[in-house]
CSV table of C-alpha atoms in Angstrom, one decimal:
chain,number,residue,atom,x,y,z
A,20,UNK,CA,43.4,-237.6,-60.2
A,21,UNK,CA,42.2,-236.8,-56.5
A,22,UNK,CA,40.4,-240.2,-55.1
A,23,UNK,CA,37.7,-239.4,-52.8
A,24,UNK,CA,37.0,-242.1,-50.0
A,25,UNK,CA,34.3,-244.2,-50.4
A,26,UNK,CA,32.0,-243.3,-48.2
A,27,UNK,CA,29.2,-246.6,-47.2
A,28,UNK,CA,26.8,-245.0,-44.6
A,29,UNK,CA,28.9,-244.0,-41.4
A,30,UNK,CA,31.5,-246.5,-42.6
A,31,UNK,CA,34.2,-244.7,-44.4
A,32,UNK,CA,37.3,-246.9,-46.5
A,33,UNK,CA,40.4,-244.3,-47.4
A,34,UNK,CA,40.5,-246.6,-51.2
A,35,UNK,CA,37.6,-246.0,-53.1
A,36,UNK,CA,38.0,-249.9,-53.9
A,37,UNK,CA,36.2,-253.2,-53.7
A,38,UNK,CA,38.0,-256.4,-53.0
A,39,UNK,CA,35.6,-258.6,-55.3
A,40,UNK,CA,34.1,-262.0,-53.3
A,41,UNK,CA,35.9,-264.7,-54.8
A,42,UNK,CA,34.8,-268.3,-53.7
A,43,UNK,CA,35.2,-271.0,-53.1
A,44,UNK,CA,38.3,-270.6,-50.3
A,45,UNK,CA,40.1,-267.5,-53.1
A,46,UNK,CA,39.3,-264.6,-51.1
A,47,UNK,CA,38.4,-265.5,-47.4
A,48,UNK,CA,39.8,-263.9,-44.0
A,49,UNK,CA,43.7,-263.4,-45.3
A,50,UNK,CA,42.7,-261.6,-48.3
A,51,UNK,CA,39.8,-259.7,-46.9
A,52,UNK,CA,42.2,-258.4,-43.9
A,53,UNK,CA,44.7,-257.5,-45.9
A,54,UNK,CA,42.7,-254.8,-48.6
A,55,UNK,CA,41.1,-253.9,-45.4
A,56,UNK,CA,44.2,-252.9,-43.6
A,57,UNK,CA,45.5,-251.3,-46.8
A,58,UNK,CA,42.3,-248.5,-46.4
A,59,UNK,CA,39.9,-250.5,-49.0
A,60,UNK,CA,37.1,-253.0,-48.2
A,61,UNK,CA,38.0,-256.6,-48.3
A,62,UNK,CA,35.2,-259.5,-48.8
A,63,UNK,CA,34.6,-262.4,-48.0
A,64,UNK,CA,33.2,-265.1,-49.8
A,65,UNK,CA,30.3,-267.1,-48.3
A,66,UNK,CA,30.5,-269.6,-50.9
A,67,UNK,CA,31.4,-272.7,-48.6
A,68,UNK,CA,34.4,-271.2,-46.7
A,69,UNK,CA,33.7,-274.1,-44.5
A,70,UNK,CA,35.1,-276.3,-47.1
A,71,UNK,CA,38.5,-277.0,-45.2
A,72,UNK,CA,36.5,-277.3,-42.2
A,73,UNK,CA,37.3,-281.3,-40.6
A,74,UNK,CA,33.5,-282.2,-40.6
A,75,UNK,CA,32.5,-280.3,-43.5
A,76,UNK,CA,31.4,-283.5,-46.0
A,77,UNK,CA,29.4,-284.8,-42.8
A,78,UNK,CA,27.7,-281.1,-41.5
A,79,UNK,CA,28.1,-278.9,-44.5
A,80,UNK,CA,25.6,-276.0,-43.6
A,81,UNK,CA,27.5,-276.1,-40.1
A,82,UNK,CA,30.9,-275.8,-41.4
A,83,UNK,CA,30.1,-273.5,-43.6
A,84,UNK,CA,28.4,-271.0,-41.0
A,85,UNK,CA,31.3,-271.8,-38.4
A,86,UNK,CA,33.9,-270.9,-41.4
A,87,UNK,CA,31.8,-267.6,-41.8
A,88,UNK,CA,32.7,-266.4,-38.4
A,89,UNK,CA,36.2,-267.4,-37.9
A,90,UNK,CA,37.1,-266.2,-41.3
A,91,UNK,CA,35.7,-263.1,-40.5
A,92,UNK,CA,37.8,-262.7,-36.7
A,93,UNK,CA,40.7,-263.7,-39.0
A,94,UNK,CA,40.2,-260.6,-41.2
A,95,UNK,CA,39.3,-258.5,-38.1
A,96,UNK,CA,42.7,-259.4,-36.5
A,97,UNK,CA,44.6,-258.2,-39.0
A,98,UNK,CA,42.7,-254.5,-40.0
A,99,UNK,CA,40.8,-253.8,-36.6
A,100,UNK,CA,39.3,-250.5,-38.1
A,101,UNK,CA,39.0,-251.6,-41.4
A,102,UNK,CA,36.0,-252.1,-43.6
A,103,UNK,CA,35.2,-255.9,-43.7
A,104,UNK,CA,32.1,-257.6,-46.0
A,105,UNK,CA,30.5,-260.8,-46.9
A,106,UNK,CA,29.4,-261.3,-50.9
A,107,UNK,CA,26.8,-263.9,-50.5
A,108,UNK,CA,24.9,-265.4,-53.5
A,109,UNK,CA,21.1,-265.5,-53.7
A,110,UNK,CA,21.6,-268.3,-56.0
A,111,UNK,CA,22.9,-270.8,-52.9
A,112,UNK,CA,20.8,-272.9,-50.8
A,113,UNK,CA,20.8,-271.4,-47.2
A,114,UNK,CA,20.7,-268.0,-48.7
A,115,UNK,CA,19.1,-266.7,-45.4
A,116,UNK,CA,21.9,-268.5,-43.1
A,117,UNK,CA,24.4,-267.5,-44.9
A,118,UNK,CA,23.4,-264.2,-44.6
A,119,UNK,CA,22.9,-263.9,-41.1
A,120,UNK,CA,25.5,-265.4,-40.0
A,121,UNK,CA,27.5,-263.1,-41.8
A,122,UNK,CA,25.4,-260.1,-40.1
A,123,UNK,CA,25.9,-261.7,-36.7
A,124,UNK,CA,29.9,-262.2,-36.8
A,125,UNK,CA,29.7,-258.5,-37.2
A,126,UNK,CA,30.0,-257.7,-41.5
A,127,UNK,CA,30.1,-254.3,-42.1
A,128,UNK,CA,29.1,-255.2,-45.7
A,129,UNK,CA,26.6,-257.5,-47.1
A,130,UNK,CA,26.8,-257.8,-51.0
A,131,UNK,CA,24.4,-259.7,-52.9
A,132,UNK,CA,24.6,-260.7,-56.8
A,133,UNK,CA,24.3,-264.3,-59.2
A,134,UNK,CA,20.5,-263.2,-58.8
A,135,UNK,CA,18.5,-260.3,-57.5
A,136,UNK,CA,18.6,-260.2,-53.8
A,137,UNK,CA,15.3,-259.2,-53.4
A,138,UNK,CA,15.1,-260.5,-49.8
A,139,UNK,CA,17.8,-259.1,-48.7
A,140,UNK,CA,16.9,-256.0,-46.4
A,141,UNK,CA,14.8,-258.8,-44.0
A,142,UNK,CA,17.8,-260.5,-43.2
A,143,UNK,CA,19.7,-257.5,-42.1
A,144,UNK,CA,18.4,-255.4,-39.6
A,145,UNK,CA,19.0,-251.6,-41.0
A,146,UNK,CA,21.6,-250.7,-37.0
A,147,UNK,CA,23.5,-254.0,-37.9
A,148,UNK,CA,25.1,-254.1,-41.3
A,149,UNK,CA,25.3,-252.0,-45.2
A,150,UNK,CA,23.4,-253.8,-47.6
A,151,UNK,CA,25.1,-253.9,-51.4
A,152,UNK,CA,23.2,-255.3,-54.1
A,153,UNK,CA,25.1,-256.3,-57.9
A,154,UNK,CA,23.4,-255.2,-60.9
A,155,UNK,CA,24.3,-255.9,-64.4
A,156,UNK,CA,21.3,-253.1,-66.0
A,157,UNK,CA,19.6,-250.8,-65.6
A,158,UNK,CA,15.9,-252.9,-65.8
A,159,UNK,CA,17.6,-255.0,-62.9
A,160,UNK,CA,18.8,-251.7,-60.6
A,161,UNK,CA,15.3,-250.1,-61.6
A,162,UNK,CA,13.1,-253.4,-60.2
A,163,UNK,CA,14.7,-254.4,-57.1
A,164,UNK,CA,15.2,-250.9,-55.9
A,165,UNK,CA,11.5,-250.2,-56.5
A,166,UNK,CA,10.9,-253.4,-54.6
A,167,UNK,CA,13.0,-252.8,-51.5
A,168,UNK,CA,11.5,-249.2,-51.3
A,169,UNK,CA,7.9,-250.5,-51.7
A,170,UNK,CA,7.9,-253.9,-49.8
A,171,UNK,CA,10.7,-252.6,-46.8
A,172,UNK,CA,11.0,-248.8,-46.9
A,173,UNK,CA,14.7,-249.5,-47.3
A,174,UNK,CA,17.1,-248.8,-50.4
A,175,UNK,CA,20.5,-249.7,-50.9
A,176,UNK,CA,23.5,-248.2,-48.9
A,177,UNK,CA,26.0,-249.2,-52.0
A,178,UNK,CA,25.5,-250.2,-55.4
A,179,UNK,CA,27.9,-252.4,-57.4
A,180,UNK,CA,27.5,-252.4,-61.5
A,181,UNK,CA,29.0,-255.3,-62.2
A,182,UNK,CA,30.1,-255.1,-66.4
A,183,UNK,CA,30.5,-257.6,-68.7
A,184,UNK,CA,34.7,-258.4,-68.4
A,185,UNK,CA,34.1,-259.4,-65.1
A,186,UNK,CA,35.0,-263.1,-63.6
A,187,UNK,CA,32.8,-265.7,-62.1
A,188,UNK,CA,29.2,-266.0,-63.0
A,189,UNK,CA,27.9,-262.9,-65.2
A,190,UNK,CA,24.5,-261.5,-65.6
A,191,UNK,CA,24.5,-261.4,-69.1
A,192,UNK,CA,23.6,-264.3,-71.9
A,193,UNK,CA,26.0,-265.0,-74.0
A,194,UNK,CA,24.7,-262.7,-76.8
A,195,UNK,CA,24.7,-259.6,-74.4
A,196,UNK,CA,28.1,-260.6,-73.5
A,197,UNK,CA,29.5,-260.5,-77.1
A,198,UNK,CA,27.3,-257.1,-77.9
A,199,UNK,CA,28.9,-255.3,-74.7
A,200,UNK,CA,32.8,-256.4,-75.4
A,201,UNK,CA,32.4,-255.3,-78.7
A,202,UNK,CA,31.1,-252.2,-78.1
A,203,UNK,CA,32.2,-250.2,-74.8
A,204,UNK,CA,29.9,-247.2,-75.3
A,205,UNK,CA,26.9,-249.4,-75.3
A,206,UNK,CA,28.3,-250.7,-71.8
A,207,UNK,CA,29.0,-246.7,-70.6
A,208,UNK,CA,25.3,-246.3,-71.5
A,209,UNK,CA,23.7,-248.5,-69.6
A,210,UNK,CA,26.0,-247.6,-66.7
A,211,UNK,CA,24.7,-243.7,-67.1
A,212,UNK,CA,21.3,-245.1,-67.0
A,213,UNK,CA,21.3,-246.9,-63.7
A,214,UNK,CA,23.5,-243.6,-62.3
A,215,UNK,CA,20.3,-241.4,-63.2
A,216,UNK,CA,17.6,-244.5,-61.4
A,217,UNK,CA,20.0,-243.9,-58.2
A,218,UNK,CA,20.0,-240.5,-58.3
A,219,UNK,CA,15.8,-240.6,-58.0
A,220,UNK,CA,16.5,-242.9,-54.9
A,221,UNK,CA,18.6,-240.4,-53.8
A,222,UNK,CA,16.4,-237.8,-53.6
A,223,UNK,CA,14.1,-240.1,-52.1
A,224,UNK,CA,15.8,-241.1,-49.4
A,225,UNK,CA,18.0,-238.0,-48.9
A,226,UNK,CA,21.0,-239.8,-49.1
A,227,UNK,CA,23.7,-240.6,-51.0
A,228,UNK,CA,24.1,-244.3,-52.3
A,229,UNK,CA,27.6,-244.7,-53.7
A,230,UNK,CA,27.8,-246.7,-57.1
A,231,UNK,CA,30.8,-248.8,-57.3
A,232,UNK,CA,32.1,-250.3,-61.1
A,233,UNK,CA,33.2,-254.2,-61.5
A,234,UNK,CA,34.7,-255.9,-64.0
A,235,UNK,CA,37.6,-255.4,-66.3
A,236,UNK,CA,39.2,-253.0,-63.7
A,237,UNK,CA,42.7,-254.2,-64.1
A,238,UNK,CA,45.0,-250.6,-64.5
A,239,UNK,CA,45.2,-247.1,-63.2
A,240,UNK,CA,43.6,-246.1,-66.4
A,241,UNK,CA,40.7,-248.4,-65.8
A,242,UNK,CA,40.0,-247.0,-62.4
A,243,UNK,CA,39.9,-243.2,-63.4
A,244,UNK,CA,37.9,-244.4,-66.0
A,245,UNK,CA,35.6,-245.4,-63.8
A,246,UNK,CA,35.3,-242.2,-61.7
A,247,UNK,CA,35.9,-240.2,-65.1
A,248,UNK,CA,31.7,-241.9,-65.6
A,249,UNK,CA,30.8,-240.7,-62.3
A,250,UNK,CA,31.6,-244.5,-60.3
A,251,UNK,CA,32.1,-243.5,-56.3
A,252,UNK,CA,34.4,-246.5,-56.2
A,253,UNK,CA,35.3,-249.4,-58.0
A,254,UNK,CA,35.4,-253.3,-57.5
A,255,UNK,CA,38.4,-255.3,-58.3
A,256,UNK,CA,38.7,-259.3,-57.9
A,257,UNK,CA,41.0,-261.0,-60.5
A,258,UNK,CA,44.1,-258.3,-59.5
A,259,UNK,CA,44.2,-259.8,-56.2
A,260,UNK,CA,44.2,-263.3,-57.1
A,261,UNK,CA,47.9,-263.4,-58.1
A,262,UNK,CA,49.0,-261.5,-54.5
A,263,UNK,CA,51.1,-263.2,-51.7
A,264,UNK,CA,47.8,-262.7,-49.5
A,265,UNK,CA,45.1,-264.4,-51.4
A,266,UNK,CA,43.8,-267.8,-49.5
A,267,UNK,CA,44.4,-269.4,-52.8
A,268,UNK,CA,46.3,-272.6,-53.3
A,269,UNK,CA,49.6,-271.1,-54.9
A,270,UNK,CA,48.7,-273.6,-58.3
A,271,UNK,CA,45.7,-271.5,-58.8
A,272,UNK,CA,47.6,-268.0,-58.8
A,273,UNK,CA,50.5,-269.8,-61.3
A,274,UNK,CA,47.3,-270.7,-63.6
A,275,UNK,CA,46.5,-266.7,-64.0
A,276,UNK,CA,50.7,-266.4,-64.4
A,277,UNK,CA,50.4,-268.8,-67.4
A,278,UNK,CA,47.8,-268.0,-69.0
A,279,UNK,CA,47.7,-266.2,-72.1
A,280,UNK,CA,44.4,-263.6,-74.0
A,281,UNK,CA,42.9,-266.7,-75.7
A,282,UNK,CA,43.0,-268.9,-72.6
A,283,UNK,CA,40.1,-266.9,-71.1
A,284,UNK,CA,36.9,-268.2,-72.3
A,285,UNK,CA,33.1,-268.3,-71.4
A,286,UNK,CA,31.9,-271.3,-69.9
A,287,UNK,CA,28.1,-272.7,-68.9
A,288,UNK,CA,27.9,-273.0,-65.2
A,289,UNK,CA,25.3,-274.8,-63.3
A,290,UNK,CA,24.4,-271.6,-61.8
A,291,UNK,CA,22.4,-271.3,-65.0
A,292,UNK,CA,24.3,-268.2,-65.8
A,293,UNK,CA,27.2,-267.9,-67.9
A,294,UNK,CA,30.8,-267.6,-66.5
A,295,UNK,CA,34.4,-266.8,-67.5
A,296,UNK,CA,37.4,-269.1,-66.9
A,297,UNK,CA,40.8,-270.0,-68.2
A,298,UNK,CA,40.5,-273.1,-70.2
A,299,UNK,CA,41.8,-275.8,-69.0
A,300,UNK,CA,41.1,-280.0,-69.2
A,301,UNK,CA,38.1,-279.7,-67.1
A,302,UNK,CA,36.8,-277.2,-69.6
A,303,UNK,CA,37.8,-279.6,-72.4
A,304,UNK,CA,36.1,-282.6,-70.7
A,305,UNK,CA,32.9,-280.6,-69.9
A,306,UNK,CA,32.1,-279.8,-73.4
A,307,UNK,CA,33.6,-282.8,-74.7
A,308,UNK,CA,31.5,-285.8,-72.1
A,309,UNK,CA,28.5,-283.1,-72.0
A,310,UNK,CA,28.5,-284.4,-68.2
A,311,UNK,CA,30.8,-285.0,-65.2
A,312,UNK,CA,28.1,-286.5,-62.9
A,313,UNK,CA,28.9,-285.4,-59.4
A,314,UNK,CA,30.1,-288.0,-56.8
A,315,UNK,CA,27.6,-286.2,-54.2
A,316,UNK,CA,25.8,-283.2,-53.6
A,317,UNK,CA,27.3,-280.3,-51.9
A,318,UNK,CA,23.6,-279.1,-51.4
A,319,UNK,CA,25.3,-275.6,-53.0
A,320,UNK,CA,23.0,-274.2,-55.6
A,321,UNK,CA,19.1,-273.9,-55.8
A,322,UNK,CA,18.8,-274.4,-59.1
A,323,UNK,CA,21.2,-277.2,-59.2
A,324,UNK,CA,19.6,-281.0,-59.8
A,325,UNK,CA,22.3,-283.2,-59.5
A,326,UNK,CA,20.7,-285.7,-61.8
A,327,UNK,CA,20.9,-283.6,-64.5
A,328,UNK,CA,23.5,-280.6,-64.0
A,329,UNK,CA,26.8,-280.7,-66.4
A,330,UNK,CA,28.9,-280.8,-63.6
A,331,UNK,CA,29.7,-280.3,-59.7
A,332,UNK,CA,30.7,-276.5,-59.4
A,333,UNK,CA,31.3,-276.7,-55.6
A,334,UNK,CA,33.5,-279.6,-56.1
A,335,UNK,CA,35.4,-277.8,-59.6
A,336,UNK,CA,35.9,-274.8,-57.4
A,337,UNK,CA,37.2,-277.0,-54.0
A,338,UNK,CA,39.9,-278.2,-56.6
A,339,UNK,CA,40.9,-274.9,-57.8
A,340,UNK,CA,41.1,-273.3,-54.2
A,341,UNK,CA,43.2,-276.2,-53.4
A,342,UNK,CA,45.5,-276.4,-56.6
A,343,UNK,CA,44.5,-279.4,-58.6
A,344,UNK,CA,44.3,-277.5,-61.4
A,345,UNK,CA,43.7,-280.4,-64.2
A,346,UNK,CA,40.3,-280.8,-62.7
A,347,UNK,CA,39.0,-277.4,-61.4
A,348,UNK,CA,36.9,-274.4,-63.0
A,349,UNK,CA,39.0,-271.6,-62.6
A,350,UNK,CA,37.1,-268.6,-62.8
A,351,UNK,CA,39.0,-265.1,-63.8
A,352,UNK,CA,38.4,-261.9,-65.1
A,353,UNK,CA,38.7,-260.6,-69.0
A,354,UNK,CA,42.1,-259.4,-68.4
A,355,UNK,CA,43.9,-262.0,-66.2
A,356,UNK,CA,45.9,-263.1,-68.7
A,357,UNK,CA,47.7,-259.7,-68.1
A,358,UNK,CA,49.3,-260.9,-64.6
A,359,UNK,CA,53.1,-261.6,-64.7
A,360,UNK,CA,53.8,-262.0,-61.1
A,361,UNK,CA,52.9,-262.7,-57.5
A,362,UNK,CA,52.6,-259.2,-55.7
A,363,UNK,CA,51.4,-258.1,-52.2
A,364,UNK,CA,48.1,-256.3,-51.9
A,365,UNK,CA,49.5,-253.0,-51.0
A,366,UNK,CA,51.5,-253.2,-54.4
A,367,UNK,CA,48.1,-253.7,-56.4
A,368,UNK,CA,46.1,-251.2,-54.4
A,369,UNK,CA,49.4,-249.0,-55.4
A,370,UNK,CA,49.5,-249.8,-58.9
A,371,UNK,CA,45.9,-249.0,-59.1
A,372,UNK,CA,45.4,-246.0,-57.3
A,373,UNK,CA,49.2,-244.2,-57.2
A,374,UNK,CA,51.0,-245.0,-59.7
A,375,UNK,CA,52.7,-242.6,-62.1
């Protein structure tokens, strides 16, 4: 199959491909630069990045943003005319910061998912960055399109479908999720669906808005699948875990090495969506003590009260990125169990794009 490049606006990436935002601290600058410099886009995370910052437990919201920007010069170094983007969640406190600083360091990319980013647009002015929102149906691509269109004369430059294999928080209950993996027409339907509500903003907007598919995407057969539906692109996160470049903590890349197809389970986050991970002893604890109260608040989440939420994600997701494994939510895709080794990122994007 012939692989078009993705085309985002004026910005152009050779790989039709996605580097999935992966926080906190699994796909920041190193990552990000390297997908970049391969030809695809690499994100960043802006889900605390600051966290190995010195002063980050004292100035959290300052870390964070300072984190932003260097992480992003880091990437820039390595792929100077590479596609470079920020996947910021409208779920986290700061949502507007977050975003702008992102826009200010220079982003080419702003994606936006774990909610509907229906404020997006004011944050980034239309000369300065792409805007990308996530969608997980066709109800959710129909609304917020509507609404950008109606409340900002603005649409999306990209759209990313994310489906329901993907890692990290899902927008699906628990019921959807075990409809869709039991049935992957049902899935293929709803993706058609949202391809004919872009299609109308198309026309609208005499434009093309490239749809990008997420989740599962772990093979060469997966990705022309993809394009086979009509996908301009496609998103890939959990691949690029196990790869010499990730920021990752190498613990956290032996975890996906280790673990096996019934190892990767769906999990309540405090998000208040509901997530996939490898099981592990913090899983076990979780469902076995109901709550882990947090030692302090990481100010992370808007719908987080520390009073009453399960557990700390920020702090479970700090542990991962830095390899204590025993105690850390490790988030993963359906099919991470299928890694067997640490490769480079040019060896993924290889095995997903050229391979015989």
């Amino acid at each position: 199959m012939d692989y078009k490049p993705l085309q985002i606006g004026e910005k152009e990436a050779k790989i039709p491909l996605i580097q999935g935002g992966m926080g906190i601290g699994i796909s920041l600058g190193s990552l990000a630069g390297a997908v970049a410099k391969e030809g695809a886009v690499g994100i960043i995370s802006a889900a605390q990045p600051g966290f190995r910052e010195p002063d980050f437990e004292e100035n959290l919201l300052e870390a964070n943003l300072r984190a932003i920007k260097k992480e992003y010069e880091k990437a820039r170094r390595m792929a100077p005319e590479g596609v470079i983007g920020f996947n910021v969640m409208v779920a986290m406190n700061h949502y507007k910061e977050h975003v702008e600083a992102a826009v200010e360091a220079g982003a080419d990319l702003i994606i936006s998912g774990a909610g509907l980013p229906v404020s997006l647009p004011e944050y980034v002015p239309v000369e300065k960055a792409k805007i990308a929102p996530i969608v997980s149906s066709a109800k959710a691509a129909g609304v917020l399109l509507k609404l950008w269109g109606k409340k900002y004369n603005r649409t999306a430059d990209l759209l990313i479908v994310e489906g329901p294999q993907a890692g990290g928080h899902l927008g699906f209950s628990l019921e959807e999720l075990s409809a869709y993996e039991k049935c992957r027409e049902s899935y293929e339907k709803e993706v058609l669906s949202i391809f004919l509500i872009v299609q109308e903003y198309e026309e609208k907007y005499k434009r093309k808005i490239p749809v990008v598919l997420a989740g599962g995407i772990d093979s060469k057969e997966a990705v022309e699948r993809a394009l086979e539906l009509g996908a301009d692109g496609v998103q890939v996160a959990s691949r690029f875990v196990t790869t010499e470049e990730c920021d990752a903590d190498i613990r956290y890349k032996e975890s996906y090495l280790k673990a096996e197809k019934e190892d990767i389970v769906l999990v309540k986050s405090p998000v208040g969506m509901p997530g996939r991970a490898i099981k592990n002893p913090f899983i076990d604890r979780v469902y076995q003590e109901k709550r882990i109260p947090p030692k302090r608040c990481y100010d992370c989440l808007k719908t987080c009260n520390p009073a009453e939420t399960p557990y700390c994600i920020t702090q479970a997701l700090m542990n991962a990125a830095r390899g204590d494994i025993e105690n850390a939510l490790l988030f993963c895709g359906a099919r991470a169990w299928k890694a067997e080794r640490i490769e480079s990122v040019k060896e993924v994007i290889d095995s997903l794009f050229f391979s015989k």
